[in-house]
């Protein structure tokens, strides 16, 4: 380490010499950085969550989506007529990804 007098150092080096004497200074700096960065990130994520909720509500309330799902149910029942899956009253949305294969 440095063995000279602190007064001989430039201002930046003197600041660093004082800083390294602070217990857990690295952790304290990390906490300060986190506290400055957290609010903008949380606000951005909050806006995105709101947008996703609005999109989900829009999909759930869409008569066009409901009509499309009804058509898919009718087509599925027609295809499965006479089988164990005929006359279904509903289906899982995960089934839609399988229907494109």
Short mmCIF file of C-alpha atoms in Angstrom, two decimals:
data_model
loop_
_atom_site.label_atom_id
_atom_site.label_comp_id
_atom_site.label_asym_id
_atom_site.label_seq_id
_atom_site.Cartn_x
_atom_site.Cartn_y
_atom_site.Cartn_z
CA UNK A 1 0.00 0.00 0.00
CA UNK A 2 0.87 3.65 -0.03
CA UNK A 3 3.37 4.68 2.64
CA UNK A 4 3.70 8.44 2.00
CA UNK A 5 1.68 11.24 3.54
CA UNK A 6 -1.87 11.84 2.39
CA UNK A 7 -1.14 15.56 1.88
CA UNK A 8 1.26 14.72 -0.99
CA UNK A 9 -1.53 13.04 -2.97
CA UNK A 10 -3.79 14.70 -5.50
CA UNK A 11 -7.40 15.37 -4.47
CA UNK A 12 -8.78 12.24 -6.19
CA UNK A 13 -6.22 9.98 -4.52
CA UNK A 14 -6.88 11.59 -1.10
CA UNK A 15 -10.59 10.95 -1.58
CA UNK A 16 -9.87 7.31 -2.40
CA UNK A 17 -7.64 6.94 0.67
CA UNK A 18 -10.51 8.20 2.85
CA UNK A 19 -13.00 6.02 1.02
CA UNK A 20 -11.13 2.76 1.60
CA UNK A 21 -11.20 3.47 5.35
CA UNK A 22 -15.02 3.31 5.35
CA UNK A 23 -16.19 -0.17 6.43
CA UNK A 24 -17.94 -2.07 3.62
CA UNK A 25 -17.59 0.90 1.27
CA UNK A 26 -18.06 -1.32 -1.81
CA UNK A 27 -21.35 -2.67 -0.50
CA UNK A 28 -22.48 0.83 0.45
CA UNK A 29 -21.69 2.09 -3.06
CA UNK A 30 -23.61 -0.82 -4.58
CA UNK A 31 -26.61 0.03 -2.39
CA UNK A 32 -26.45 3.69 -3.43
CA UNK A 33 -26.27 2.70 -7.10
CA UNK A 34 -29.23 0.34 -6.68
CA UNK A 35 -31.31 3.03 -4.95
CA UNK A 36 -30.71 5.45 -7.84
CA UNK A 37 -31.43 2.88 -10.54
CA UNK A 38 -34.41 1.13 -8.95
CA UNK A 39 -37.14 3.77 -9.32
CA UNK A 40 -36.80 4.33 -13.11
CA UNK A 41 -36.69 0.58 -13.74
CA UNK A 42 -39.69 -0.05 -11.48
CA UNK A 43 -41.66 2.72 -13.20
CA UNK A 44 -40.85 1.28 -16.64
CA UNK A 45 -41.85 -2.22 -15.54
CA UNK A 46 -45.03 -0.84 -13.96
CA UNK A 47 -45.98 0.76 -17.27
CA UNK A 48 -45.32 -2.48 -19.12
CA UNK A 49 -47.38 -4.49 -16.63
CA UNK A 50 -50.25 -2.01 -17.08
CA UNK A 51 -50.00 -2.39 -20.87
CA UNK A 52 -50.06 -6.18 -20.58
CA UNK A 53 -53.10 -6.06 -18.30
CA UNK A 54 -54.90 -3.76 -20.73
CA UNK A 55 -54.03 -6.09 -23.62
CA UNK A 56 -55.28 -9.11 -21.69
CA UNK A 57 -58.52 -7.36 -20.78
CA UNK A 58 -58.99 -6.32 -24.39
CA UNK A 59 -58.55 -9.91 -25.57
CA UNK A 60 -60.90 -11.28 -22.92
CA UNK A 61 -63.59 -8.74 -23.78
CA UNK A 62 -63.20 -9.02 -27.57
CA UNK A 63 -66.29 -10.40 -29.27
CA UNK A 64 -64.13 -11.25 -32.30
CA UNK A 65 -61.85 -13.46 -30.20
CA UNK A 66 -64.86 -15.11 -28.57
CA UNK A 67 -66.37 -15.77 -32.01
CA UNK A 68 -63.07 -17.24 -33.27
CA UNK A 69 -62.82 -19.56 -30.26
CA UNK A 70 -66.45 -20.64 -30.77
CA UNK A 71 -65.72 -21.45 -34.41
CA UNK A 72 -62.66 -23.47 -33.40
CA UNK A 73 -64.78 -25.40 -30.88
CA UNK A 74 -67.43 -26.14 -33.51
CA UNK A 75 -64.79 -27.26 -36.03
CA UNK A 76 -63.09 -29.41 -33.39
CA UNK A 77 -66.40 -31.03 -32.45
CA UNK A 78 -67.15 -31.70 -36.13
CA UNK A 79 -63.74 -33.31 -36.66
CA UNK A 80 -64.12 -35.42 -33.52
CA UNK A 81 -67.74 -36.48 -34.15
CA UNK A 82 -68.25 -40.03 -32.93
CA UNK A 83 -65.02 -40.01 -30.91
CA UNK A 84 -64.42 -39.51 -27.22
CA UNK A 85 -63.77 -35.76 -27.76
CA UNK A 86 -66.95 -35.02 -29.74
CA UNK A 87 -69.46 -32.49 -28.37
CA UNK A 88 -66.90 -30.83 -26.12
CA UNK A 89 -68.09 -27.82 -24.17
CA UNK A 90 -64.63 -26.24 -24.25
CA UNK A 91 -60.93 -26.74 -24.82
CA UNK A 92 -57.65 -25.62 -23.32
CA UNK A 93 -55.94 -22.70 -25.02
CA UNK A 94 -52.71 -24.74 -25.14
CA UNK A 95 -54.50 -26.88 -27.72
CA UNK A 96 -54.38 -23.96 -30.16
CA UNK A 97 -50.61 -24.21 -30.52
CA UNK A 98 -50.99 -27.88 -31.44
CA UNK A 99 -53.62 -27.06 -34.08
CA UNK A 100 -51.06 -25.25 -36.24
CA UNK A 101 -48.90 -28.35 -36.71
#
